[in-house]
Coordinates of C-alpha atoms and ligand atoms in Angstrom, one line a residue:
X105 CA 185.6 106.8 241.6
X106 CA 188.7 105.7 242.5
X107 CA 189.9 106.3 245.4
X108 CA 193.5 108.5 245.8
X109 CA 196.3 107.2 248.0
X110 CA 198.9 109.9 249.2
X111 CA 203.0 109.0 249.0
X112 CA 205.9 110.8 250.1
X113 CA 208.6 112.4 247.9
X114 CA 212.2 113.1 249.0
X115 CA 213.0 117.2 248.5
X116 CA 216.3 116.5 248.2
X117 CA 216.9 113.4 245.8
X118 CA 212.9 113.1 244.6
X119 CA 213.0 109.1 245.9
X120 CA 209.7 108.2 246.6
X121 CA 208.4 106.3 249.9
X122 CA 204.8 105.0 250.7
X123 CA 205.1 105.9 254.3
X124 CA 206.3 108.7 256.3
X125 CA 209.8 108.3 257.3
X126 CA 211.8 111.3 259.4
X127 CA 215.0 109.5 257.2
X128 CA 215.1 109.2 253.3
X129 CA 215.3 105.6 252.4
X130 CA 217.4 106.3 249.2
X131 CA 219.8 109.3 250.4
X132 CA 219.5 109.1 253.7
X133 CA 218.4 112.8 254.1
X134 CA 216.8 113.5 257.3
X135 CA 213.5 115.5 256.8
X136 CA 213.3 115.9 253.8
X137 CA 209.9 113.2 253.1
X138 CA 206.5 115.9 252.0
X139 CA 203.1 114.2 251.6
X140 CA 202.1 114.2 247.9
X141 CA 198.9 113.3 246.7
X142 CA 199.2 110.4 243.6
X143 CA 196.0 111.1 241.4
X144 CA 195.0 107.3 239.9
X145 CA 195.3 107.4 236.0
X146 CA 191.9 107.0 234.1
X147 CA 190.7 104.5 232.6
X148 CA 193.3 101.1 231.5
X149 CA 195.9 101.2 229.9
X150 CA 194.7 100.3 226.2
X151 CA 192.0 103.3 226.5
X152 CA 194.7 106.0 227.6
X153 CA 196.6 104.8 224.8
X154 CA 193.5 105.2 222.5
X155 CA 192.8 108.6 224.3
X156 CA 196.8 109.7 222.9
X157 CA 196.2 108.1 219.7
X158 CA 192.5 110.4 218.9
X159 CA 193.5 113.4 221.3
X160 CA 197.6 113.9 220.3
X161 CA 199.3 117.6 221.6
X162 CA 199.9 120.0 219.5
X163 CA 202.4 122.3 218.3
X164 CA 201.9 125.8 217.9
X165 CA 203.2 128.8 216.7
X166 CA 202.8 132.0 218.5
X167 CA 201.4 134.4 215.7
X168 CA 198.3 132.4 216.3
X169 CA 197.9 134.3 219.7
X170 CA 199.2 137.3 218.8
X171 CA 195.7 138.7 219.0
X172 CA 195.6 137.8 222.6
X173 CA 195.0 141.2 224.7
X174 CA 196.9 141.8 228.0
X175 CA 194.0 142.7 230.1
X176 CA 195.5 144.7 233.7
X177 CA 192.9 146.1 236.4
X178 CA 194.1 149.1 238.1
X179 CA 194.2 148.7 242.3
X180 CA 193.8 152.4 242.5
X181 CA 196.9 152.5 244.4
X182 CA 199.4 153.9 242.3
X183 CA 202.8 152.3 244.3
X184 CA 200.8 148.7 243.9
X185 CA 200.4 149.2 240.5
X186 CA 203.8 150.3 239.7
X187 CA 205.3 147.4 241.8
X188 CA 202.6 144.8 239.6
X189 CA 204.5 146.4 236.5
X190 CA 201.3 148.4 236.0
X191 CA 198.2 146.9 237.0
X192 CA 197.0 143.8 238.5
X193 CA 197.2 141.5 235.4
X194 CA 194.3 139.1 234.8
X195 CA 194.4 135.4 235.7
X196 CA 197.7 136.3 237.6
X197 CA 198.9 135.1 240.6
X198 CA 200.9 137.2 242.9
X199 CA 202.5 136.1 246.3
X200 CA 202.5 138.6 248.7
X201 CA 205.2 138.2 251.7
X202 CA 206.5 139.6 254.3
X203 CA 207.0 139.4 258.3
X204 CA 203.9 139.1 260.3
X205 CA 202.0 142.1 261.5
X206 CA 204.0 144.2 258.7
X207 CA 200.8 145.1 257.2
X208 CA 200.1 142.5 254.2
X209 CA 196.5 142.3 255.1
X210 CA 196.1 146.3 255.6
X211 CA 197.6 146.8 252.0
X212 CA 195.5 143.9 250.0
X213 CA 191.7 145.0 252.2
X214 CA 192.5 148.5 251.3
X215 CA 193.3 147.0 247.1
X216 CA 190.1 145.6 247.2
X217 CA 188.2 148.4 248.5
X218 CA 189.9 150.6 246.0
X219 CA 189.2 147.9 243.0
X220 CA 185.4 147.4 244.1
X221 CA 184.8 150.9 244.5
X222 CA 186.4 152.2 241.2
X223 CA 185.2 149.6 238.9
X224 CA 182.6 147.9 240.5
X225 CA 184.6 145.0 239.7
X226 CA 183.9 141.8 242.0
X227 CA 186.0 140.4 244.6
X228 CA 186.3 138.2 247.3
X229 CA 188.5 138.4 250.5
X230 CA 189.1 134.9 251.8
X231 CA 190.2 134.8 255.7
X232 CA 191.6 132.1 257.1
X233 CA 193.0 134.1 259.6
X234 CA 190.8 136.5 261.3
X235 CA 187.7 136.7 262.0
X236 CA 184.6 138.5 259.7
X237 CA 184.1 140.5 262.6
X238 CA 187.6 141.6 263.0
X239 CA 188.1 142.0 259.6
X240 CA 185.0 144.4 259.8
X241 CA 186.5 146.3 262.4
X242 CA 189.6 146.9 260.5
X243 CA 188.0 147.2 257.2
X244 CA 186.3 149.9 259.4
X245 CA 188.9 151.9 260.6
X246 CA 190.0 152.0 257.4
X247 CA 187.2 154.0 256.3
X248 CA 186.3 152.0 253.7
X249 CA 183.1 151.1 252.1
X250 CA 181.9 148.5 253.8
X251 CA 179.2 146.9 251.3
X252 CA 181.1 146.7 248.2
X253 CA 183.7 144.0 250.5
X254 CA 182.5 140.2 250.6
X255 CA 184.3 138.2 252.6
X256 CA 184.6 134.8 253.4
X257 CA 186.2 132.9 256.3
X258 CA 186.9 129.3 255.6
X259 CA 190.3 127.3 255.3
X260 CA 189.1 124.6 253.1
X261 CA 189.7 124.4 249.6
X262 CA 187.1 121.8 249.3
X263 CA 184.4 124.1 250.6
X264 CA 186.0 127.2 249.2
X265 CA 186.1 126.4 245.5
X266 CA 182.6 126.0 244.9
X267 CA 181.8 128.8 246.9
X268 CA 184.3 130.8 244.3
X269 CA 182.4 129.4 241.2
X270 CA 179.2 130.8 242.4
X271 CA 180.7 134.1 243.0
X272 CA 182.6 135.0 240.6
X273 CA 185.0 137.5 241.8
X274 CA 187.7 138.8 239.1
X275 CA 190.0 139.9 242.2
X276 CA 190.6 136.9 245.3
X277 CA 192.6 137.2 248.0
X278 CA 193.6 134.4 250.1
X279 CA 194.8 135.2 253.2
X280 CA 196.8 133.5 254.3
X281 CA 198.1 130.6 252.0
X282 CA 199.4 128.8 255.3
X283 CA 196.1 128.4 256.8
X284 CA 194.8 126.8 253.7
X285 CA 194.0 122.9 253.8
X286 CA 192.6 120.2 251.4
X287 CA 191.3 117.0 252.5
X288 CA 193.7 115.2 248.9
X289 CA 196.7 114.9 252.6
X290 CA 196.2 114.4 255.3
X291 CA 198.9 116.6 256.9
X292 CA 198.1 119.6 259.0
X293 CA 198.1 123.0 257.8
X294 CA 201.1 125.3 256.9
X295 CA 203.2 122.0 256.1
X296 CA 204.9 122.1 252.9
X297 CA 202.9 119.8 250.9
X298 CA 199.5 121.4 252.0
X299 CA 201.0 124.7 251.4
X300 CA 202.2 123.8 247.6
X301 CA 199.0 121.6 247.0
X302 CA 196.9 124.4 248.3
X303 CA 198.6 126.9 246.1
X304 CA 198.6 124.4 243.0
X305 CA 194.7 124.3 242.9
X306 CA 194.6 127.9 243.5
X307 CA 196.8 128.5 240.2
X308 CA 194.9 126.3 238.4
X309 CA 191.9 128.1 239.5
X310 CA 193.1 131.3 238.4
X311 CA 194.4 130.4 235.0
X312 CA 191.3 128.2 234.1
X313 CA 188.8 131.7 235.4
X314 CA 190.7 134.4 234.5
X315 CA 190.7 135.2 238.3
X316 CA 193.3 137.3 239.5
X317 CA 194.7 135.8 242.8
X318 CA 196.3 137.1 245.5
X319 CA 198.1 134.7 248.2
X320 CA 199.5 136.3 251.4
X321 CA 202.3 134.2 252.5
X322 CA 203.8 134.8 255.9
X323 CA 208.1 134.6 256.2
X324 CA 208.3 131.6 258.7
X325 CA 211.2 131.7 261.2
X326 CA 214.0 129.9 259.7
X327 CA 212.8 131.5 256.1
X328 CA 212.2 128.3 254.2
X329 CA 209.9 125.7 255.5
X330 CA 206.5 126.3 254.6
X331 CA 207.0 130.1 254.2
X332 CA 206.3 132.0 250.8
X333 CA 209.4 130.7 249.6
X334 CA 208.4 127.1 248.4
X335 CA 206.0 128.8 246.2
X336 CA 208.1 131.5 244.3
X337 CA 208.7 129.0 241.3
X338 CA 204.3 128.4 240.8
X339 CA 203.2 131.9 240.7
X340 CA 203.4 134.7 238.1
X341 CA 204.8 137.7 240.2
X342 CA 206.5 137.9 244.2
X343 CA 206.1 140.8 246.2
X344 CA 207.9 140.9 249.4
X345 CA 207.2 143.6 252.3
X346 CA 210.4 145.1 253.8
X347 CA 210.9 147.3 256.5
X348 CA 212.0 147.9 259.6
X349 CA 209.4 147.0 262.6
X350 CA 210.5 150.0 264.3
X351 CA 209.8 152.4 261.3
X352 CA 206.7 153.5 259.9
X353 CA 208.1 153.1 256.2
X354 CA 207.1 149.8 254.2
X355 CA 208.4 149.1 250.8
X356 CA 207.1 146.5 248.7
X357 CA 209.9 145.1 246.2
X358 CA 208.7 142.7 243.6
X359 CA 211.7 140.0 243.6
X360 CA 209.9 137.8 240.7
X361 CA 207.3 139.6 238.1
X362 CA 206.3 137.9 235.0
X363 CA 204.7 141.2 233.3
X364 CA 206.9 143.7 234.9
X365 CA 210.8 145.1 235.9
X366 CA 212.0 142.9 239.0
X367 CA 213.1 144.7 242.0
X368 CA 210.7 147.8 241.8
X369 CA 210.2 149.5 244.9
X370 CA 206.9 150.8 246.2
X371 CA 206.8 153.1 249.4
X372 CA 204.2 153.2 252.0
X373 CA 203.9 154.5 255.4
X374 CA 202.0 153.3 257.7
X375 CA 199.3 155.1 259.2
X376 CA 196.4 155.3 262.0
X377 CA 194.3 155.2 259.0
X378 CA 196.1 152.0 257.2
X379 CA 199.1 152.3 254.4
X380 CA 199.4 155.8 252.9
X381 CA 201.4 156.0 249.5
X382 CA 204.8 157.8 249.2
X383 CA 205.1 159.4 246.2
X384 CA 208.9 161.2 246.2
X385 CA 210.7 158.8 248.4
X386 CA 213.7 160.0 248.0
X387 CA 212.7 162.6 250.6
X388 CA 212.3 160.1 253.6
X389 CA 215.8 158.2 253.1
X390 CA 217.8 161.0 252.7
X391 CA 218.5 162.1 257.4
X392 CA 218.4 165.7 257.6
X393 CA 221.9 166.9 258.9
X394 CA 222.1 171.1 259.8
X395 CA 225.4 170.3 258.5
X396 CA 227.9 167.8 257.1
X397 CA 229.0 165.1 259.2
X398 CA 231.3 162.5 258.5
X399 CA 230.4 158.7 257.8
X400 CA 227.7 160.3 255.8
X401 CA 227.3 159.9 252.0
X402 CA 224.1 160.5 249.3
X403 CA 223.7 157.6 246.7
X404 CA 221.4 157.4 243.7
X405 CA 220.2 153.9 243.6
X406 CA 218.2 152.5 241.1
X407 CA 216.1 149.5 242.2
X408 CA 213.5 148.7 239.5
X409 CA 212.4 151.6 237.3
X410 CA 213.2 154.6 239.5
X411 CA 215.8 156.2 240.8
X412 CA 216.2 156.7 244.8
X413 CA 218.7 158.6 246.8
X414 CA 219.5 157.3 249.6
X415 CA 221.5 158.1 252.4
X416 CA 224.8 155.8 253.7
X417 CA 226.1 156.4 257.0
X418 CA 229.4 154.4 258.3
X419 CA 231.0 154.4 261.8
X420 CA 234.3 153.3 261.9
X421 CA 236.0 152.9 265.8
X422 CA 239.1 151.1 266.9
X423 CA 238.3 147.5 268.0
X424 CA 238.9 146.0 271.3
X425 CA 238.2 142.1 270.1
X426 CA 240.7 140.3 268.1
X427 CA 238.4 139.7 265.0
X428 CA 236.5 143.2 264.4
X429 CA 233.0 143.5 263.9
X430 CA 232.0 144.3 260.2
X431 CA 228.5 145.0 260.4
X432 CA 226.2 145.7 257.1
X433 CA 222.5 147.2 257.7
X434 CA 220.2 147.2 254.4
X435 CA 223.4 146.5 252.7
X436 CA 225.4 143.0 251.7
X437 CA 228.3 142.0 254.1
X438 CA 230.5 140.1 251.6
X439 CA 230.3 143.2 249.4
X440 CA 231.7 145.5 252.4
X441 CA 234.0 142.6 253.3
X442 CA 235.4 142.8 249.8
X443 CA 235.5 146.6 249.3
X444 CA 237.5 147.0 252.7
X445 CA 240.4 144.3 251.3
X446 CA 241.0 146.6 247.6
X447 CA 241.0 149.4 249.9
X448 CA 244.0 148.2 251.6
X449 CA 245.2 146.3 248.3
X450 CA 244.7 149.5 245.9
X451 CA 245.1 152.5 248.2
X452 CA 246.9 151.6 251.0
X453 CA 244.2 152.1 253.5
X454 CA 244.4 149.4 256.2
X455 CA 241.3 148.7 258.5
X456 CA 241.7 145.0 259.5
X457 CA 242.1 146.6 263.4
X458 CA 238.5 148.5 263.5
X459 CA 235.1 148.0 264.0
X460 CA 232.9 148.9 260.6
X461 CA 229.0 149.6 260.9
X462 CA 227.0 150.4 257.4
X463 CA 223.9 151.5 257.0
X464 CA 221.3 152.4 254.4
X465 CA 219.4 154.9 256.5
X466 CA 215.5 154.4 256.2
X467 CA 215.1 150.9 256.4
X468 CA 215.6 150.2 252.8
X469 CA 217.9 147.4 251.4
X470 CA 220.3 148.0 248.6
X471 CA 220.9 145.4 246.6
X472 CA 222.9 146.7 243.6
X473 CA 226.7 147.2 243.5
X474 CA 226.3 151.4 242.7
X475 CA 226.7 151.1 246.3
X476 CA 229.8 150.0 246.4
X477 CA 231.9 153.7 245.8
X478 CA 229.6 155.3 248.0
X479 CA 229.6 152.8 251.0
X480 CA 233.9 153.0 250.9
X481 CA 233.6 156.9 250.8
X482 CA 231.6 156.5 253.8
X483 CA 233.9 154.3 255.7
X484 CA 237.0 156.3 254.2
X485 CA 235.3 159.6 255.5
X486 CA 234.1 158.2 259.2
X487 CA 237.9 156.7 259.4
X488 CA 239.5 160.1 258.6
X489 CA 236.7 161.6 261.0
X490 CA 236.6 164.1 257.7
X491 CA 233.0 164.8 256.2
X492 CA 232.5 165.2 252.8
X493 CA 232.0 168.1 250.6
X494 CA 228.4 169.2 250.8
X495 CA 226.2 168.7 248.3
X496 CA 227.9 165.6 247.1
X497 CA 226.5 162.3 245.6
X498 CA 228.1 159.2 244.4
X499 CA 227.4 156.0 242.9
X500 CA 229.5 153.7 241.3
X501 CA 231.0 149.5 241.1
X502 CA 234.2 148.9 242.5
X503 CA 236.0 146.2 240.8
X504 CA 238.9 143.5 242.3
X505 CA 241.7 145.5 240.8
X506 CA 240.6 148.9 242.1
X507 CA 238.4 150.6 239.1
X508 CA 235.4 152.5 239.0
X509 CA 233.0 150.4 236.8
X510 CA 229.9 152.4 234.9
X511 CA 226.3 150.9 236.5
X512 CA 223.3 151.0 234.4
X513 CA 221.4 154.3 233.9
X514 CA 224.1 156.6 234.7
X515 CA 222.6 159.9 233.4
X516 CA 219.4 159.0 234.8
X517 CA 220.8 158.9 237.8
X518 CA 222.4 162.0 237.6
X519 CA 219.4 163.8 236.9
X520 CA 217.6 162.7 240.0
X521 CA 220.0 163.7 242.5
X522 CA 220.1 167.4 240.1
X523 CA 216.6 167.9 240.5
X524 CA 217.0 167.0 244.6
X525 CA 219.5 170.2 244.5
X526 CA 222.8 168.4 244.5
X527 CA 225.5 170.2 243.1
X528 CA 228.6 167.6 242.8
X529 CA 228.8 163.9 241.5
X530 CA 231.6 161.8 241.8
X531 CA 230.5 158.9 239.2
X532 CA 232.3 156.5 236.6
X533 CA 233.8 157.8 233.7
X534 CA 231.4 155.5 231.3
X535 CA 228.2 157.0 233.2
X536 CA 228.8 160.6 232.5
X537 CA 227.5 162.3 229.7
X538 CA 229.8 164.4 227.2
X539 CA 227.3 167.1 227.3
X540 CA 227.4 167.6 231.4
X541 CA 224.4 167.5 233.5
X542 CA 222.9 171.3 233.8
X543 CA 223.6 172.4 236.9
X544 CA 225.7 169.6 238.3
X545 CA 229.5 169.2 238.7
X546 CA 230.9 166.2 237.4
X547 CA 233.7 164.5 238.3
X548 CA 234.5 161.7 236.5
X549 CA 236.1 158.4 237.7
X550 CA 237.7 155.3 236.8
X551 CA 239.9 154.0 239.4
X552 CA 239.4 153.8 243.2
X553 CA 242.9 156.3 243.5
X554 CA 241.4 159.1 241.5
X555 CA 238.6 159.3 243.8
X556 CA 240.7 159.6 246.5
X557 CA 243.2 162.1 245.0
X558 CA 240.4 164.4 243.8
X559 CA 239.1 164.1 247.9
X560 CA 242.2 164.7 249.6
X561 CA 243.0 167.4 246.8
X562 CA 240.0 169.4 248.1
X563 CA 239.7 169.1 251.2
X564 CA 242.9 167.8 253.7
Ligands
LIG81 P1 198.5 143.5 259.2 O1 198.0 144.0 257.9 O2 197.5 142.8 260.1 O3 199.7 142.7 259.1 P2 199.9 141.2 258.4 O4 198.7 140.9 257.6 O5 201.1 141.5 257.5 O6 200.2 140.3 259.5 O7 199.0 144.8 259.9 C1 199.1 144.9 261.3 C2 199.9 146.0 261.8 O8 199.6 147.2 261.2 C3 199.6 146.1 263.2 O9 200.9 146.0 263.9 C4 199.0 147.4 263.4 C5 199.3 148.2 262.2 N1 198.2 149.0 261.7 C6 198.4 150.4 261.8 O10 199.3 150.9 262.3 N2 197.3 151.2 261.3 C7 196.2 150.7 260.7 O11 195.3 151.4 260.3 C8 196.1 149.2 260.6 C9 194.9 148.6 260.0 C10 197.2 148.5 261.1
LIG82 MG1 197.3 139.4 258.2

């Protein structure tokens, strides 16, 4: 057999070098070299050329797989599955990520458990981390069922594959992708290449078996090297774990799904007895105030499939330093950056001389731009030291020249925040229905001045 040499590859320009270098030779990045393996082509050149001659590709049209089934195993954890897009779909590969110690490992033992024990379906838990033992002990406190759990603790690929083949689990989770290693490079564990070659095989592996895999993928500390980000782009579906350490609340948001909405939230908390699903979260990010206070605004977002109100709380204070702080929690500090400038532009409301703090209470992180109306009312009402009428909820895009853009799923919106018993919505004119929302007062929008006439008409 031939024997397979190893070259480096430029991540920035894709030169190629034979040897290690800590500079690129042809742009002079520095870093930037990863260990590839080079497999040696078969056979000479006259047979490979027979080989495309007798074996050409083929083009095909897709009506000849239409009969093809989408086959999806439930996890028995209902927040999973929704987050998945509805099941675990077979042959797939999903990245889990997430912060150390945020409870990756908790969520995927207690899948498995849930898979094995419904089903009977097979699977395999791969640790390169911990030990059996420990893994036992947690698996234990879990209160799961011990004997329907195989486990195996091994980092390399060479010796796991074959172990895999005898198997035959439908479910595989490898945790974690960093520890992996293959003897194709020779660099050391968690480095990029090993990371990507690891992951490479393990893809393969899944599409050629029909093995649904799952990699656990720790966020590294600078967020790029050899974290879970260099292998977004080879796997089927992303699912990152966020939360703050300090909180018991986890969410899972899938930012990449190939079989599902991207951006769907699932809820956990986590318990003595291992992640417990949330099923109305709407209940834990909303603070419970005796009675209004001002900074304080309800929001419907909509991340994913479902809506989610969500509390936003601002603080606004005189500032002693000559550049003031603008600080965004959960929510994106350009955005508040730009919303502050056409509130001076549009209504007149200067802030450039005070400190601004935003939060999305809970932990959660909004990425959408409903948030934008909401997360100025907040600032406007902590500035004016006014609170807002109770029972009020907003949502809403805030354009450059001051209007109140609709956001997708207006009336769906509205409903949820209805059904959580409140009674007035401030919300652009394209999202409100012409029949009304039963039960709920709305007030419709479409420039940043109306909102504020309709507030200080009420209540100054
Ligand atoms: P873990 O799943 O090991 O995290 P990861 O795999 O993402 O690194 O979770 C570890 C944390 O979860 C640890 O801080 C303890 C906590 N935990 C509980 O609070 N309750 C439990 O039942 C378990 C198993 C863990
Ligand atoms: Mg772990």
């Amino acid at each position: 057999m031939a024997k397979t040499r190893n070259q480096y590859t430029c991540a920035a320009c894709g030169g190629v070098s034979p040897k290690w270098t800590g500079q690129c030779p042809d742009c002079n990045s520095w870093n930037t070299l990863e260990e590839v393996p080079v497999e040696p082509a078969a056979g000479n050149r006259a047979a490979r050329f027979q080989n495309v001659v007798t074996n050409p590709a083929k083009v095909s049209r897709l009506d000849e797989f239409a009969t093809v089934n989408e086959v999806r195993i439930s996890t028995g954890i209902a927040e999973l599955d929704r987050v998945l897009g509805g099941g675990l779909v077979q042959g797939s590969v999903t990245l889990v990520g997430g912060d150390p110690g945020i409870g990756k490992s908790t969520l995927l033992i207690q899948a498995l458990s849930s898979i094995a024990g419904h089903s009977g379906t097979p699977t395999l838990y791969i640790s390169g981390e911990e030990s059996a033992d420990q893994v036992c002990l947690r698996a234990r406190r879990l209160g799961l069922e011990l004997s329907v759990l195989p486990i195996l603790t091994e980092n390399s690929l060479e010796r796991i594959l074959p172990i895999i083949s005898v198997e035959k689990p439908r479910v595989l989770v490898f945790d974690s992708i960093q520890t992996a290693y293959t003897d194709l490079l020779q660099s050391a564990p968690g480095s990029v290449g090993q990371v990507r070659e690891c992951a490479a095989q393990l893809v393969r592996l899944a599409k050629q078996s029909g093995i649904s895999v799952f990699l656990v993928g720790h966020v590294t500390k600078d967020g790029s090297i050899a974290g879970p980000r260099v292998l977004e782009h080879m796997v089927d579906t992303v699912l990152y774990f966020e939360g703050d350490p300090g909180s018991r609340y986890r969410v899972i948001r899938s930012i990449k799904n190939r079989f599902g909405a991207v951006n769907e939230l699932g809820v956990f908390a986590m318990t003595d007895r291992g992640l417990r699903e949330i099923t109305n979260p709407s209940a834990i990010f909303l603070a419970t105030h005796d009675e209004q206070v001002p900074g304080s605004v309800v929001t419907v977002t909509r991340e994913g499939t479902r809506p989610l109100l969500v509390e936003i709380q601002a603080l606004v204070d005189p500032s002693a330093l000559s550049n003031p702080r603008r600080v965004s929690v959960g929510l994106e500090q350009n955005r508040l950056a730009m919303l502050l400038a056409v509130l001076h532009r549009h209504a007149g409301i200067f802030s450039g001389d005070q400190d601004i703090f935003v939060n999305a209470v809970g932990g959660v992180r909004i990425t959408e731009t409903a948030a934008d109306l909401p997360v100025l009312l907040a600032v406007l009402s902590s500035m004016r030291n006014t609170p807002l009428p109770a029972g009020l909820v907003t949502f809403g895009e805030i354009g450059l020249s001051g209007e109140v853009r609709p956001v997708q799923n207006g009336p769906e919106r509205l409903k949820e925040a209805q059904k959580h018993g409140f009674r007035v919505a401030i919300a652009p004119v394209g999202n409100c229905p012409a029949k009304g929302i039963p039960g709920l007062d709305l007030i419709p929008v479409s420039r940043l001045t109306k909102v504020l006439d309709y507030l200080s008409g009420n209540h100054s």
